[in-house]
mmCIF file of C-alpha atoms in Angstrom:
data_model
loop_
_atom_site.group_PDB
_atom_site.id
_atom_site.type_symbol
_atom_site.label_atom_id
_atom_site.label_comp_id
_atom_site.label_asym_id
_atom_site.label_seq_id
_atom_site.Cartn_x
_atom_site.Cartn_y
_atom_site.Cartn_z
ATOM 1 C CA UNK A 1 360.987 89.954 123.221
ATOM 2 C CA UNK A 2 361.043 90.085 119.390
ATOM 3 C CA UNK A 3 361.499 94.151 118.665
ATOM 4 C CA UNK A 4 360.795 95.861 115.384
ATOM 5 C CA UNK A 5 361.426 99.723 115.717
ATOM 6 C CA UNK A 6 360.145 102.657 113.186
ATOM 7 C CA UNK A 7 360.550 106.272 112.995
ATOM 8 C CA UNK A 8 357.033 107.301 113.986
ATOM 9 C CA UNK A 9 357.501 109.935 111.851
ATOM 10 C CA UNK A 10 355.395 112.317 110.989
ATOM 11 C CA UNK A 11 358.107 112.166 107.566
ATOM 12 C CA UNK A 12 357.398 115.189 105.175
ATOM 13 C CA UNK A 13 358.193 115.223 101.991
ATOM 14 C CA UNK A 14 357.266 117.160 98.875
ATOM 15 C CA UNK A 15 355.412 116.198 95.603
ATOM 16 C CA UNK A 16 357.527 114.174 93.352
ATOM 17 C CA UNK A 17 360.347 113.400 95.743
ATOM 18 C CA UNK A 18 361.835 110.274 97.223
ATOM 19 C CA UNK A 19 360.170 109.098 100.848
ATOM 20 C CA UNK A 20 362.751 106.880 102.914
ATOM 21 C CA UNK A 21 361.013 104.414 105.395
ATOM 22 C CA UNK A 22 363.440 102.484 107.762
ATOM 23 C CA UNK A 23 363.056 99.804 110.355
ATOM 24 C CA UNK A 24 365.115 97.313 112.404
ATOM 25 C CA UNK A 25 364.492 94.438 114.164
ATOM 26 C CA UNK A 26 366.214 92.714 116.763
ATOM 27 C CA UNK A 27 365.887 89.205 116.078
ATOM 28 C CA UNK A 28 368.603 88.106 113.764
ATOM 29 C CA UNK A 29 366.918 84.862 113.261
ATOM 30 C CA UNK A 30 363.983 86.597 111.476
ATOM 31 C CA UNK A 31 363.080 85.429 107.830
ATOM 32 C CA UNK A 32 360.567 87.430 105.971
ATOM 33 C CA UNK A 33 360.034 90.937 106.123
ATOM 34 C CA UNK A 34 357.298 93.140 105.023
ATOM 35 C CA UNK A 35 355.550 96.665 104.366
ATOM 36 C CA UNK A 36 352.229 97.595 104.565
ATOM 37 C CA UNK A 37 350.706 100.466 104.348
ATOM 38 C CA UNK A 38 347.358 101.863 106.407
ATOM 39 C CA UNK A 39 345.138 104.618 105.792
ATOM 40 C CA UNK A 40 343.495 106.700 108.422
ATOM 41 C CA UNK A 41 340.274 104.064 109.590
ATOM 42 C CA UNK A 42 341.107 101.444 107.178
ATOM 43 C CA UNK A 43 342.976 98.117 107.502
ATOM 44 C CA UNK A 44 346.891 97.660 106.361
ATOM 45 C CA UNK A 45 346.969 96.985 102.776
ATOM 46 C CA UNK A 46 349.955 94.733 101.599
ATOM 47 C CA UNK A 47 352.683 96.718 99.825
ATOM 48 C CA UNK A 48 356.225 94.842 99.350
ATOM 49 C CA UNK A 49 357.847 91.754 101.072
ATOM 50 C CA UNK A 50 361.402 90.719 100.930
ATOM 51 C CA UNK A 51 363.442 87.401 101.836
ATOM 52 C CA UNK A 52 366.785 87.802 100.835
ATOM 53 C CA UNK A 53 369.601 90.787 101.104
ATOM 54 C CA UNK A 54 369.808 93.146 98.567
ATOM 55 C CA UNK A 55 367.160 95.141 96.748
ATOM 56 C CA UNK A 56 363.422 94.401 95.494
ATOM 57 C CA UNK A 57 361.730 96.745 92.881
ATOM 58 C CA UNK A 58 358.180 97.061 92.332
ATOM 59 C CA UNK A 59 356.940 99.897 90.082
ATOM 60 C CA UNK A 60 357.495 103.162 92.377
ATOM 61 C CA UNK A 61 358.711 101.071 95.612
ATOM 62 C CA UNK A 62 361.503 99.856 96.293
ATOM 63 C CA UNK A 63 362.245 97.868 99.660
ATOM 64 C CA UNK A 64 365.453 96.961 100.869
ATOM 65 C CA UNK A 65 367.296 94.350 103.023
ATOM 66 C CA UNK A 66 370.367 94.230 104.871
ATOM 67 C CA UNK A 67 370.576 90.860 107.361
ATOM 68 C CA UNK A 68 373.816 91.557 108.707
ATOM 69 C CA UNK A 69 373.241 95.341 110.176
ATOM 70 C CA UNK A 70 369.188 93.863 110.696
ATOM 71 C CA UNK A 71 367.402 96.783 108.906
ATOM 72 C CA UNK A 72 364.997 96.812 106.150
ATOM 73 C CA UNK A 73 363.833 99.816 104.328
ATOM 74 C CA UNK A 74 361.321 101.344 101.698
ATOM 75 C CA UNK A 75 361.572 103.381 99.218
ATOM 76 C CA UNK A 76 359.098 105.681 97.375
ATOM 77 C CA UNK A 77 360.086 107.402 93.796
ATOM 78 C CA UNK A 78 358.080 110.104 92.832
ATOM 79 C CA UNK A 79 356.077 110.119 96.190
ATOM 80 C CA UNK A 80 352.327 111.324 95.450
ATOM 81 C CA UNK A 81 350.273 112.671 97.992
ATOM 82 C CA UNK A 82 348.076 109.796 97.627
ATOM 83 C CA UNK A 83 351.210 107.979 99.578
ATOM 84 C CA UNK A 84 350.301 110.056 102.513
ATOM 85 C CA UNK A 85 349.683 107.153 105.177
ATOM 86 C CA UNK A 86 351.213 104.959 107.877
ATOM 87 C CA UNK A 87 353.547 102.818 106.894
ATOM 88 C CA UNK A 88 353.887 99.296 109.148
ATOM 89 C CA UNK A 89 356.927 97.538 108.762
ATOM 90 C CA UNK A 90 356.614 93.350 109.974
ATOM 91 C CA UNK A 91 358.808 91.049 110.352
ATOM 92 C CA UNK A 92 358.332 87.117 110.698
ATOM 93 C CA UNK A 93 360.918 85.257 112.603
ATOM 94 C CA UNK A 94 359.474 81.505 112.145
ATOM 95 C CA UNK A 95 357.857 79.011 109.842
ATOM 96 C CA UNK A 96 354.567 80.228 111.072
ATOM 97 C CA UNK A 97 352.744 83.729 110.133
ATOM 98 C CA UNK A 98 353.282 85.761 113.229
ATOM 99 C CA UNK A 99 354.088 88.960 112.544
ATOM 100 C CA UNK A 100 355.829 91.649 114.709
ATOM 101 C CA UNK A 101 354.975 94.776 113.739
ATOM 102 C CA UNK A 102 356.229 98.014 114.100
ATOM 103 C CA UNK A 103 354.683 101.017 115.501
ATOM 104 C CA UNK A 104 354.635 102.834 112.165
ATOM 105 C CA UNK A 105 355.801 105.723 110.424
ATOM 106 C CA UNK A 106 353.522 108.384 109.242
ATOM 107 C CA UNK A 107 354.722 109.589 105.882
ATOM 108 C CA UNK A 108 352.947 113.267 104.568
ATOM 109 C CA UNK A 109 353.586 113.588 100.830
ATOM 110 C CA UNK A 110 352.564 117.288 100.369
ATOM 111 C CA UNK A 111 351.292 118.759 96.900
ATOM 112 C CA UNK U 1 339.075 87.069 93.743
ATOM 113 C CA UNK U 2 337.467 87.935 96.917
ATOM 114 C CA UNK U 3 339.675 89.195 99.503
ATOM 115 C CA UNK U 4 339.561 88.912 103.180
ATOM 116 C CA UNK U 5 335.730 89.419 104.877
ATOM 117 C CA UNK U 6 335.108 90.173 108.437
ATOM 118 C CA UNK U 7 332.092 90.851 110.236
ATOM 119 C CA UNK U 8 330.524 92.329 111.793
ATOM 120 C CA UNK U 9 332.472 95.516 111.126
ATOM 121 C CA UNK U 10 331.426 97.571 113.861
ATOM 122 C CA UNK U 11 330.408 95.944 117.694
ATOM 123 C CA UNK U 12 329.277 97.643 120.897
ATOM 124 C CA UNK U 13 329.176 95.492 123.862
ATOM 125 C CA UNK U 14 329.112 96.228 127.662
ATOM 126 C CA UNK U 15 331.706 95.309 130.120
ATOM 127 C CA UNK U 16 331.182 91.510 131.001
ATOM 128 C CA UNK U 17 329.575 90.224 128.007
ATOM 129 C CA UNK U 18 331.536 88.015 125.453
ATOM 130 C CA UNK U 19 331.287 88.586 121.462
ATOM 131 C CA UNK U 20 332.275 86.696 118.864
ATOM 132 C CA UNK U 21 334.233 87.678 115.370
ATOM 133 C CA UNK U 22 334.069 85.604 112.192
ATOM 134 C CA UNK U 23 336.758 86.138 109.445
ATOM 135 C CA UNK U 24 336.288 84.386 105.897
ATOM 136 C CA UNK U 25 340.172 84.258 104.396
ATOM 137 C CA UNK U 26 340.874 84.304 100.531
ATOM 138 C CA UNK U 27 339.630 81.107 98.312
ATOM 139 C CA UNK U 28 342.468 78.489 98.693
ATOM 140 C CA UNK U 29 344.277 79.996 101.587
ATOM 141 C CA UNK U 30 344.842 77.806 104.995
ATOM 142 C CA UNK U 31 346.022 80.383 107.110
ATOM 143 C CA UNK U 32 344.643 82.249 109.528
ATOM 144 C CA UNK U 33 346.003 85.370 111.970
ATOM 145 C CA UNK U 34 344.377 87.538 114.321
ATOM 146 C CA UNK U 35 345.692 90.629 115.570
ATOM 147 C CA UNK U 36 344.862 93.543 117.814
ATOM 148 C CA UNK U 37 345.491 97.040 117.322
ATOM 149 C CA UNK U 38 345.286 99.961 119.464
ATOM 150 C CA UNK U 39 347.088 103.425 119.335
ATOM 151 C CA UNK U 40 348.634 102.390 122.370
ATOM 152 C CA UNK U 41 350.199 98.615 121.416
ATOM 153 C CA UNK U 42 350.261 98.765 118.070
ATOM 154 C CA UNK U 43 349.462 95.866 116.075
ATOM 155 C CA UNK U 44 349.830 92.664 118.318
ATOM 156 C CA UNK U 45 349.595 89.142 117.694
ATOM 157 C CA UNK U 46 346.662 87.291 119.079
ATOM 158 C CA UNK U 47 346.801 83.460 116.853
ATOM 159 C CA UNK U 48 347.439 81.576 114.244
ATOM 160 C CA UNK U 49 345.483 78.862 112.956
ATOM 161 C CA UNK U 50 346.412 76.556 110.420
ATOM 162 C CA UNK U 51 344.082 73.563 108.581
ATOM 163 C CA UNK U 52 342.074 73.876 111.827
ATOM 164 C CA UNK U 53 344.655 73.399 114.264
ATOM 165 C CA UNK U 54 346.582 76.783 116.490
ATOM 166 C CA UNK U 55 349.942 77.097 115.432
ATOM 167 C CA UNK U 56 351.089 80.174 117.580
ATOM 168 C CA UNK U 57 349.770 82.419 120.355
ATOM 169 C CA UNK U 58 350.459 85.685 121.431
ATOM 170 C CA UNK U 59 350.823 86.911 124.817
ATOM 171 C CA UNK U 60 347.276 87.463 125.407
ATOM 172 C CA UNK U 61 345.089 86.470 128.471
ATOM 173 C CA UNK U 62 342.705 83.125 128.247
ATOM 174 C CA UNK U 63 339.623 85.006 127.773
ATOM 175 C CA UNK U 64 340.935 85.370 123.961
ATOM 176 C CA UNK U 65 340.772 82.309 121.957
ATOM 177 C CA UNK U 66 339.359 81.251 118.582
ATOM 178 C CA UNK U 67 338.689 78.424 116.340
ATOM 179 C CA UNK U 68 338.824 77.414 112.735
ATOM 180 C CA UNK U 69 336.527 75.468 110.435
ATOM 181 C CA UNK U 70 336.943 72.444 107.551
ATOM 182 C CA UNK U 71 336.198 75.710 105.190
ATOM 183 C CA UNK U 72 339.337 77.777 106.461
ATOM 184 C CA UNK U 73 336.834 80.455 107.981
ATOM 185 C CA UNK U 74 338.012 81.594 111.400
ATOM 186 C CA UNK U 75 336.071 82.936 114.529
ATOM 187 C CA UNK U 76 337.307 85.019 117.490
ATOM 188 C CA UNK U 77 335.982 84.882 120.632
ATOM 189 C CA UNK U 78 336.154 87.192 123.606
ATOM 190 C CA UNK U 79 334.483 86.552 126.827
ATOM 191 C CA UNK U 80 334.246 88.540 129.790
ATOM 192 C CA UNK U 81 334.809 91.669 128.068
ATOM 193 C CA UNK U 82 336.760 94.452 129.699
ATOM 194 C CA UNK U 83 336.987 98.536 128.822
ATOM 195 C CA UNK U 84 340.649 97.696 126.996
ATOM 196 C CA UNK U 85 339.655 95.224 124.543
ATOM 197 C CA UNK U 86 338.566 98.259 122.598
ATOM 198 C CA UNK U 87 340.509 97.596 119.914
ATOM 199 C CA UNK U 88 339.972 96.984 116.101
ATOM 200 C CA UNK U 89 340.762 93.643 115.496
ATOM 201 C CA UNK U 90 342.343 92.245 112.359
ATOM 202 C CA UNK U 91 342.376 89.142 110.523
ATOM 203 C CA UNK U 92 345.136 87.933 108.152
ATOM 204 C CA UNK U 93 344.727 85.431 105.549
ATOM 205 C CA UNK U 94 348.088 83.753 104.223
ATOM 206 C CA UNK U 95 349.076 81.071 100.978
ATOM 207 C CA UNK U 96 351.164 79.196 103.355
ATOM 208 C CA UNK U 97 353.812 79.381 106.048
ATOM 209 C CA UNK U 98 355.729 82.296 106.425
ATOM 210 C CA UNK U 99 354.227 84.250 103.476
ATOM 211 C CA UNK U 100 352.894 87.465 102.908
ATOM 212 C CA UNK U 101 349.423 87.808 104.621
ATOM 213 C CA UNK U 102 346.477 89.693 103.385
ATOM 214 C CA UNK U 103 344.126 91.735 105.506
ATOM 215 C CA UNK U 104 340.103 92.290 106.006
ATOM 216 C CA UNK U 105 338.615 94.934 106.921
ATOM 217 C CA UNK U 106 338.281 94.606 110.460
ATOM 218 C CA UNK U 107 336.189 94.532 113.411
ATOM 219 C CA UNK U 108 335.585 97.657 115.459
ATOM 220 C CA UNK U 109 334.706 96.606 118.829
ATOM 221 C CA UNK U 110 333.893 99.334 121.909
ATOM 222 C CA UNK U 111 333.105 98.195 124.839
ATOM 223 C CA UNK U 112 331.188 100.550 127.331
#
């Protein structure tokens, strides 16, 4: 059984601070990895995905990868309370696109 | 672009009956995923489908399957419907194999 474990959080942080996200995943044959992130009622909206070790930057996030110690995490600069959401961390451990996800972290960015 | 379009976005049926989800993917994309979520499980993995042809399954019972068309668009179907297949039920549209996947908005389905 293919395992992907969050933090369920609830993570608080303040206004204008950096939010860490983490997850690992038990399969160490797994290939991509990604974060999404889902509002209360809606559906999970594509954030960041990652391939290879080491560090990906995309305007406030940053996700990172680390293959040998299987973790993956995300990073939010200047966290706005708009960031306030679950955050879903998947993981795809073939050539086709099923995903394990995570249970989710809730992250509460607070003004 | 469009994005991903499901519908219908909210179902009621009653224990027994079977329903049927349809899921439009993103212009020019082949893949298809469906996945289940409840507070419970999570997000799980129901199929894959792939220029018309399943790729993958999850570890779901018979009474789940699906199809998809020439076009790309998918449908779900559920027969025999029981109280836990309350769920809201996802579709994922994807470039290719292994890429990132895009999601509609979802079905809401309660069953009573």
């Amino acid at each position: 059984q293919k395992e992907v474990e969050q933090n369920s959080g609830p993570l608080s942080v303040p206004e204008g601070a950096i939010a860490s996200l983490n997850c690992t995943y038990s399969d160490r044959g797994s290939q991509s990895f990604f974060w999404y992130r889902q509002y209360s009622g809606k559906s999970p909206e594509l954030i960041m995905f990652i391939y290879s070790n080491g560090d990906k930057e995309d305007g406030r996030f940053t996700a990172q990868l680390n293959k040998a110690s299987q973790y993956v995490s995300l990073l939010i600069r200047d966290s706005q309370p708009s960031d306030s959401a679950t955050y879903l961390c998947a993981v795809s451990a073939d050539n086709f696109n099923k995903f394990y996800f995570g249970s989710g972290t809730k992250l509460n960015v607070k003004p | 672009k469009a994005g991903v379009t499901q519908t219908p976005r909210y179902l009621i049926k009653t224990r027994g009956q079977q329903v049927t989800l349809s899921c439009s993917p993103i212009s020019g994309h082949r893949s298809v995923s469906w996945y289940q979520q409840t507070p419970g499980q999570g997000l799980q993995f129901l199929f894959e489908y792939f220029s018309e042809t399943q790729r993958n399954k999850g570890n779901f019972p018979g009474r789940f399957s699906g199809r998809q068309f020439s076009n790309s668009r998918s449908e779900m179907n559920v027969s025999t419907l029981e109280l836990g297949d309350s769920a809201l039920y996802l579709c994922a549209s994807s470039p290719g194999s292994n890429t990132e996947a895009f999601f509609g908005q979802g079905t809401r389905l309660t069953v009573v």
